[in-house]
PDB file of C-alpha atoms in Angstrom:
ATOM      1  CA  UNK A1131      63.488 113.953  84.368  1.00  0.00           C
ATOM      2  CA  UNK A1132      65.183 111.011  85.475  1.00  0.00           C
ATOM      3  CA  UNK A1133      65.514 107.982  82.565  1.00  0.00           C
ATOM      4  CA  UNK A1134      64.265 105.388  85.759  1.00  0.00           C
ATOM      5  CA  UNK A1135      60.689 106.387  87.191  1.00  0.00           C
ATOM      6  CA  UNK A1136      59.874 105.242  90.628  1.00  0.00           C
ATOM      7  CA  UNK A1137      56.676 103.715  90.267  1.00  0.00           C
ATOM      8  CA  UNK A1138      54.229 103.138  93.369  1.00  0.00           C
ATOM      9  CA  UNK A1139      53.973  99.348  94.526  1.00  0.00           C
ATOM     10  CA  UNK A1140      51.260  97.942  95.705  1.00  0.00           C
ATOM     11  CA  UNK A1141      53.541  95.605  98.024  1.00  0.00           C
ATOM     12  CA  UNK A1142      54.871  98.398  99.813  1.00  0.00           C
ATOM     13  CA  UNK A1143      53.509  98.985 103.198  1.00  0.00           C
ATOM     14  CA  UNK A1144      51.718 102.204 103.779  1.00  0.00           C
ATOM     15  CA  UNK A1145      53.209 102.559 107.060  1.00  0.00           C
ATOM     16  CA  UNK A1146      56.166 105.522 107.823  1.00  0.00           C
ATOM     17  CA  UNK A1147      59.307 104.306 108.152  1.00  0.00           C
ATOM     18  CA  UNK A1148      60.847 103.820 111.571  1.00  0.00           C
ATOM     19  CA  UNK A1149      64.724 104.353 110.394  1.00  0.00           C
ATOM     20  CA  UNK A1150      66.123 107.737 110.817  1.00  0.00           C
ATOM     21  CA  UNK A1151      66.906 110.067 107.441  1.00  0.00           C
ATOM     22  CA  UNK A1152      70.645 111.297 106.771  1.00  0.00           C
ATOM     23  CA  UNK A1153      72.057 113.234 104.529  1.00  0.00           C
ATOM     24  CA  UNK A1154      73.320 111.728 101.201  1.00  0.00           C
ATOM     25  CA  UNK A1155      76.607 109.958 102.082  1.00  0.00           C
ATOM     26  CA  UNK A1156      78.586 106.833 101.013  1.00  0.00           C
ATOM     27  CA  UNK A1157      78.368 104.242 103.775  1.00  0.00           C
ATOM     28  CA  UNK A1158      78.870 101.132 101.849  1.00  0.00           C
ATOM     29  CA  UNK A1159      81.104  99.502 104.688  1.00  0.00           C
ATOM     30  CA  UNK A1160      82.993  97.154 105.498  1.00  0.00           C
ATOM     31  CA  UNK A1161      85.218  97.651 102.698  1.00  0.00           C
ATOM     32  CA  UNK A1162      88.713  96.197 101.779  1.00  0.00           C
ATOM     33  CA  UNK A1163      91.915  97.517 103.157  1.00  0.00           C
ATOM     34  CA  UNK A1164      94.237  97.623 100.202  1.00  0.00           C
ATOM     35  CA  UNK A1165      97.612  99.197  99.432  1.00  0.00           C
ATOM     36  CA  UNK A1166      97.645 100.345  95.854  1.00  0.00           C
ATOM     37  CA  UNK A1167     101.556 100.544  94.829  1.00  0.00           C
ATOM     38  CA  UNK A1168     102.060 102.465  92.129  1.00  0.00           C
ATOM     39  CA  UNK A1169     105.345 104.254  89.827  1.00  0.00           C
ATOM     40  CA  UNK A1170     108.522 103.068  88.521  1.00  0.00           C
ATOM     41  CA  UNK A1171     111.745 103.321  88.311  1.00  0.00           C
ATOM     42  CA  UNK A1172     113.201 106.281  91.159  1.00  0.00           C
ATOM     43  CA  UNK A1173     109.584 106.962  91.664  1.00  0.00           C
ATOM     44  CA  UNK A1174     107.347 104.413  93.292  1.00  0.00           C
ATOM     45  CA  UNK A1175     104.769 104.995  96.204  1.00  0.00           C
ATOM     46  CA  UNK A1176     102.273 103.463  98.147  1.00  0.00           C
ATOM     47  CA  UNK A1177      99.024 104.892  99.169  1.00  0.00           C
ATOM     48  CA  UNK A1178      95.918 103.255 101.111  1.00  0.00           C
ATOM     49  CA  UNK A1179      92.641 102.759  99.159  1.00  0.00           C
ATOM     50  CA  UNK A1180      89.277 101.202 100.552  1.00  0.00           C
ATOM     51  CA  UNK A1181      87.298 102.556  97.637  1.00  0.00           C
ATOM     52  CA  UNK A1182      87.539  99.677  95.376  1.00  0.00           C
ATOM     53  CA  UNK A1183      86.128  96.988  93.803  1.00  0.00           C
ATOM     54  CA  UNK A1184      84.819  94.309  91.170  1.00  0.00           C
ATOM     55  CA  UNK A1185      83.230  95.710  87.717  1.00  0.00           C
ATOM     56  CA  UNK A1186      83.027  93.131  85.758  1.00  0.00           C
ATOM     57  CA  UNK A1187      83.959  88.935  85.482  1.00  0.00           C
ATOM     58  CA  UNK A1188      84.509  88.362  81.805  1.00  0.00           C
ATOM     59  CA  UNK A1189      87.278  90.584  81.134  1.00  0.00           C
ATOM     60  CA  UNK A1190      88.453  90.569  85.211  1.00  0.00           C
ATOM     61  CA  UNK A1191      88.083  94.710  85.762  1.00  0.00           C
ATOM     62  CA  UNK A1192      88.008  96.564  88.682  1.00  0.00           C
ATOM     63  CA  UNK A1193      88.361  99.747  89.634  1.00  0.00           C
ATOM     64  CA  UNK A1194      89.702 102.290  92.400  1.00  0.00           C
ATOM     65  CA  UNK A1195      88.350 106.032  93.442  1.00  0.00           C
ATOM     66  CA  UNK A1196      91.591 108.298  94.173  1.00  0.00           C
ATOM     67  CA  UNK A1197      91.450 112.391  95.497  1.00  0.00           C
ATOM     68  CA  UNK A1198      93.332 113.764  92.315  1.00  0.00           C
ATOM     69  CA  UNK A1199      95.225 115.808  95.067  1.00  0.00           C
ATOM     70  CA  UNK A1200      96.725 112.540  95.989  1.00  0.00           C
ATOM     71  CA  UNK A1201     100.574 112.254  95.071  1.00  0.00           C
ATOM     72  CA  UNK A1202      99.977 109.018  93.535  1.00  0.00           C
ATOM     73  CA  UNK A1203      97.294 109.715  91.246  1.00  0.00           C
ATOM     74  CA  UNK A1204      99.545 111.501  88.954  1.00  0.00           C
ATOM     75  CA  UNK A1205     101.764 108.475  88.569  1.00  0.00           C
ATOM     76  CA  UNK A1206      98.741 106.291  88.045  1.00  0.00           C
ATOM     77  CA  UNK A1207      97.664 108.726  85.315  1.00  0.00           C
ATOM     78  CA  UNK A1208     101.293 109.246  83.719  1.00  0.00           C
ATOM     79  CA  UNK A1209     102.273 105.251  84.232  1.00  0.00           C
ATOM     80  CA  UNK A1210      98.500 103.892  83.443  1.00  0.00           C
ATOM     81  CA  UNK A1211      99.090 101.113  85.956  1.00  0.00           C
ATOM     82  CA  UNK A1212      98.725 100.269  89.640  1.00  0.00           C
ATOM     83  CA  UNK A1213      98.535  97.396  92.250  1.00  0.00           C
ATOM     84  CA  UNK A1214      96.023  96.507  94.691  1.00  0.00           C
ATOM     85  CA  UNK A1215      97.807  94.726  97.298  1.00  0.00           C
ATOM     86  CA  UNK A1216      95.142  93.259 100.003  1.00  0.00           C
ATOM     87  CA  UNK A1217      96.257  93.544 103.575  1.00  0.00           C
ATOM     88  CA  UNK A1218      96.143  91.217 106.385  1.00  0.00           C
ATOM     89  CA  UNK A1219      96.440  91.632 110.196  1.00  0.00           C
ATOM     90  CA  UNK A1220     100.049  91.762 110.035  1.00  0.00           C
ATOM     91  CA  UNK A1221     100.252  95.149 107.636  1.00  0.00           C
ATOM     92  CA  UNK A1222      97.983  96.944 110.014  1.00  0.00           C
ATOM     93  CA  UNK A1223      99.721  99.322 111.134  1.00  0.00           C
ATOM     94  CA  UNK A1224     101.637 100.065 107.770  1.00  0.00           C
ATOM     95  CA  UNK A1225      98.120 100.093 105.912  1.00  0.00           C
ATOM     96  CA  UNK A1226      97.045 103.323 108.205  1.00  0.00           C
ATOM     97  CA  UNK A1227     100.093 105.003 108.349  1.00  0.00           C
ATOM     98  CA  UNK A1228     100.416 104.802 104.242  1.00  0.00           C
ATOM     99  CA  UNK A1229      96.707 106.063 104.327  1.00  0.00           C
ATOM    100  CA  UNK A1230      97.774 109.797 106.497  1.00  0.00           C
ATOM    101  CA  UNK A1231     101.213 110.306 104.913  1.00  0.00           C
ATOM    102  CA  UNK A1232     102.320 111.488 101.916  1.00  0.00           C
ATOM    103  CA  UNK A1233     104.694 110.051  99.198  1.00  0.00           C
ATOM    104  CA  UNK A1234     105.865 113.872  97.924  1.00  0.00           C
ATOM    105  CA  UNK A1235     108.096 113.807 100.990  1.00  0.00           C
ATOM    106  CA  UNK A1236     109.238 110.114 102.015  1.00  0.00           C
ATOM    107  CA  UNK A1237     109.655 106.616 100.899  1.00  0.00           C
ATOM    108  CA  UNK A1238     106.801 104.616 102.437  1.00  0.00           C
ATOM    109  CA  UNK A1239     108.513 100.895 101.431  1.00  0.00           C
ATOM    110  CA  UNK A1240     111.122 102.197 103.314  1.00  0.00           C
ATOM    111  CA  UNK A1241     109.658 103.459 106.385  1.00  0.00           C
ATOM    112  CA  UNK A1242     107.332 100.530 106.862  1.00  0.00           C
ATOM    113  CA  UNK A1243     109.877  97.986 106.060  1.00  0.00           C
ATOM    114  CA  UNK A1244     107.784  97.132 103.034  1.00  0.00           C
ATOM    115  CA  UNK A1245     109.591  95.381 100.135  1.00  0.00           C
ATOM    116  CA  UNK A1246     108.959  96.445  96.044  1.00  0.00           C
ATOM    117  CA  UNK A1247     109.094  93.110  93.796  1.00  0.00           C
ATOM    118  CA  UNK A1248     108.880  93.861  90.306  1.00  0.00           C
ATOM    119  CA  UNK A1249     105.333  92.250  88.531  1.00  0.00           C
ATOM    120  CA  UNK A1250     104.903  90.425  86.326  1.00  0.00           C
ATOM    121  CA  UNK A1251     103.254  92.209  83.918  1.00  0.00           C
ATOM    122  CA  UNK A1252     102.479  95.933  84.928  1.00  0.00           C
ATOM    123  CA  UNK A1253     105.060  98.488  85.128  1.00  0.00           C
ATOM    124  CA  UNK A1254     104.384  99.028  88.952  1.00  0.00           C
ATOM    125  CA  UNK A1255     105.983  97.055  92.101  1.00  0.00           C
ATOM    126  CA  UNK A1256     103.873  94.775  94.077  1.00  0.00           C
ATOM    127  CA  UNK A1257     104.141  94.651  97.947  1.00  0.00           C
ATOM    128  CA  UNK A1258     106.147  91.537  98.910  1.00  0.00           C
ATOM    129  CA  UNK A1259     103.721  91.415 102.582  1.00  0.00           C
ATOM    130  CA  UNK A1260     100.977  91.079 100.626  1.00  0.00           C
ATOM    131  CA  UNK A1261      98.819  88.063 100.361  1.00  0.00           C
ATOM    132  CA  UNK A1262      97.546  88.475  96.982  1.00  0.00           C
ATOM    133  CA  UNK A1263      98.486  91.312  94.786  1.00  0.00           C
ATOM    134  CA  UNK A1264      96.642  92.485  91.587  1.00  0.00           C
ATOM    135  CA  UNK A1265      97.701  94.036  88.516  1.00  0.00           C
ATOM    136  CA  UNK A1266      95.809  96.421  86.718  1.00  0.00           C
ATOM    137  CA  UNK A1267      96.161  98.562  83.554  1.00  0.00           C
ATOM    138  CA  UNK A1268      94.028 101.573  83.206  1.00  0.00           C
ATOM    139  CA  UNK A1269      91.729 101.704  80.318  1.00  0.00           C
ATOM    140  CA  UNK A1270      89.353 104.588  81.975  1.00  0.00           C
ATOM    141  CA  UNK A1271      89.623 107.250  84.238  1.00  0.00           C
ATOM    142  CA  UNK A1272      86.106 108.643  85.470  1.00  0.00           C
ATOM    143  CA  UNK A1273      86.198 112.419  86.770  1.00  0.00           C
ATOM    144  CA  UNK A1274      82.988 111.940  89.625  1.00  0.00           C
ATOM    145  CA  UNK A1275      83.652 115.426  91.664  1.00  0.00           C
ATOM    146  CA  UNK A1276      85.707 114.768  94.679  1.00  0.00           C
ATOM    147  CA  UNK A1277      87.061 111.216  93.750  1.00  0.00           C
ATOM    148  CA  UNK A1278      88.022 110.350  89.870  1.00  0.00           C
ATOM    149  CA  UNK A1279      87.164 106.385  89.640  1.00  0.00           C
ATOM    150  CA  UNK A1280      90.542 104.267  87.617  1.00  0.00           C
ATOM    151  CA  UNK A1281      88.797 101.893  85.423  1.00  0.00           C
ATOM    152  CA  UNK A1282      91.559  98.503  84.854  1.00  0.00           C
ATOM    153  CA  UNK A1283      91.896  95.421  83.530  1.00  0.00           C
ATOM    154  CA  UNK A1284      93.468  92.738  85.436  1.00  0.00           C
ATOM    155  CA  UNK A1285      96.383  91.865  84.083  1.00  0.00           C
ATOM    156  CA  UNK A1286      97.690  89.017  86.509  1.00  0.00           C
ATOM    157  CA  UNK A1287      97.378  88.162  89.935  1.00  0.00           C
ATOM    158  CA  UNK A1288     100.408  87.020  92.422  1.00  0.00           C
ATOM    159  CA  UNK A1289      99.132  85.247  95.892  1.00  0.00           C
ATOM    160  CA  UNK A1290     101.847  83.860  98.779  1.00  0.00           C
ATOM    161  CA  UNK A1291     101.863  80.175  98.238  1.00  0.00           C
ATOM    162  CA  UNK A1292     101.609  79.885 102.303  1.00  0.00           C
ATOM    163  CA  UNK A1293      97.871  80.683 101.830  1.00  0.00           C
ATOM    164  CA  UNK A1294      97.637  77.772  99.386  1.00  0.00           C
ATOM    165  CA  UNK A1295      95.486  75.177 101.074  1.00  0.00           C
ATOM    166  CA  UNK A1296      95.231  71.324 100.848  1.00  0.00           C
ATOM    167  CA  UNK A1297      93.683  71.272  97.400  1.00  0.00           C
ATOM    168  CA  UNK A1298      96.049  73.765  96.307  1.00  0.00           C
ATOM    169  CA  UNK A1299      93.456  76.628  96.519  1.00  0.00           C
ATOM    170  CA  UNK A1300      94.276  80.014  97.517  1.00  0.00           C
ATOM    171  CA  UNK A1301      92.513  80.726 100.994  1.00  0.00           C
ATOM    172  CA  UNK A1302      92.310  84.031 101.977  1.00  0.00           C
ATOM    173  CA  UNK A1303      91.094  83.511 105.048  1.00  0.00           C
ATOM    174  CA  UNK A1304      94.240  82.140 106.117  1.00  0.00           C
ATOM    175  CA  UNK A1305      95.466  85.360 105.379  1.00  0.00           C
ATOM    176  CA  UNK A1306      93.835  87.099 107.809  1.00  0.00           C
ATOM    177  CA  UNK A1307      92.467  89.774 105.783  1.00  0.00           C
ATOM    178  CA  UNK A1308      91.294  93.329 107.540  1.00  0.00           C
ATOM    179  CA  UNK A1309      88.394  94.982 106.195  1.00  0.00           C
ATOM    180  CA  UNK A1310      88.000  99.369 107.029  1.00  0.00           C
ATOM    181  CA  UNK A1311      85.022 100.345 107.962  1.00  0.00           C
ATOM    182  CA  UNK A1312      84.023 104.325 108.535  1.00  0.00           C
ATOM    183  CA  UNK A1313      87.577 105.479 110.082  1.00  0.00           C
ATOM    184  CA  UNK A1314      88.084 101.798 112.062  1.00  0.00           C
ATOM    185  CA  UNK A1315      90.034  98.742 110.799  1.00  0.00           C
ATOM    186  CA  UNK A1316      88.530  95.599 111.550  1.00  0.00           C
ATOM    187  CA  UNK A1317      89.458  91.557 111.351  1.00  0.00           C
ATOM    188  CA  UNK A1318      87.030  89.145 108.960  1.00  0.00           C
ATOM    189  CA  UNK A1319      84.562  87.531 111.380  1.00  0.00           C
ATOM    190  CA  UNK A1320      83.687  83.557 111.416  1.00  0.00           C
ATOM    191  CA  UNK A1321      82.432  81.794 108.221  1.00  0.00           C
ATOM    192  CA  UNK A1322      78.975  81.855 108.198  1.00  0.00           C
ATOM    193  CA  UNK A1323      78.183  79.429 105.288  1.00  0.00           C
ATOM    194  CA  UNK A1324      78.860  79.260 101.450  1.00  0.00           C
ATOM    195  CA  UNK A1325      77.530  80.115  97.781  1.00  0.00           C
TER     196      UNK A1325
END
């Protein structure tokens, strides 16, 4: 039995619900666009990730889901290191190609004129395009059945000072950012208010 009972609440209307029942499935969308560089030295690749995200504040974690069929999840494993490199509408194109081709066989910086900067702290290049690039050392990798979830600390973060903005904030709307959302790639819509 599960550890977390549903219990019956008395708040909950009685009447059936009018939404339609699918199959288990992850549709958590939109979700960002990100280019995860990864390797070092004569070995360095890109690949695209959306599955990603924001674990914890207080030490800065996050985490990515990668196919272990993936030719850079080995280097991930062997290096314990990667970059999430956010994407903007500029990298479009590059951010779906590096998503259906494989690294076994070509040089992705290369064929997307995409340029490797060493980090600052990682032993993995960050994407020079990129608006903001973050570091992350593995500390955890989570085996989940079809996707094994990379556990990191942040280690540093490098933005483009051109999305600096009057009070010397980074504004990543500026940016541009693209967001993918269930096989489509989509721009960030108007503000619609703040925290």
């Amino acid at each position: 039995t599960s550890l977390y009972m549903c219990k019956k609440d008395s708040l909950i209307s009685s009447e059936l619900s009018c939404k339609s029942t699918w199959k288990p499935g992850t549709l958590i969308y939109p979700l960002p666009a990100a280019l995860i560089s990864c390797g070092n030295g004569n070995e360095i690749n890109i690949m695209t990730v959306s599955w990603l995200g924001t674990i914890c504040t207080n030490p800065p974690m996050c985490y990515i889901s990668v196919r272990p069929e993936r030719h850079s999840y080995d280097l991930i494993k062997k290096n314990g290191c990667f970059v999430i490199n956010l994407t903007n509408e500029e990298m479009a194109f590059a951010t779906d190609w590096c998503g259906v081709k494989s690294g076994k066989d070509i040089n992705k910086f290369k064929e997307m004129n995409l340029t490797p900067l060493k980090a600052q702290v990682v032993d993995a290049p960050i994407i020079k395009e990129s608006p903001l690039s973050i570091e992350c050392e593995v500390v955890e990798i989570k085996e989940l059945g079809s996707h094994h979830m990379f556990i990191a600390n942040v280690v540093a973060v490098e933005v483009d000072d051109k999305y600096m903005d009057e009070k010397q904030s980074f504004n990543l709307a500026l940016a541009e950012p693209i967001v993918y959302s269930h096989g489509e790639y989509y721009q960030m819509g108007q503000k619609l208010g703040k925290f």
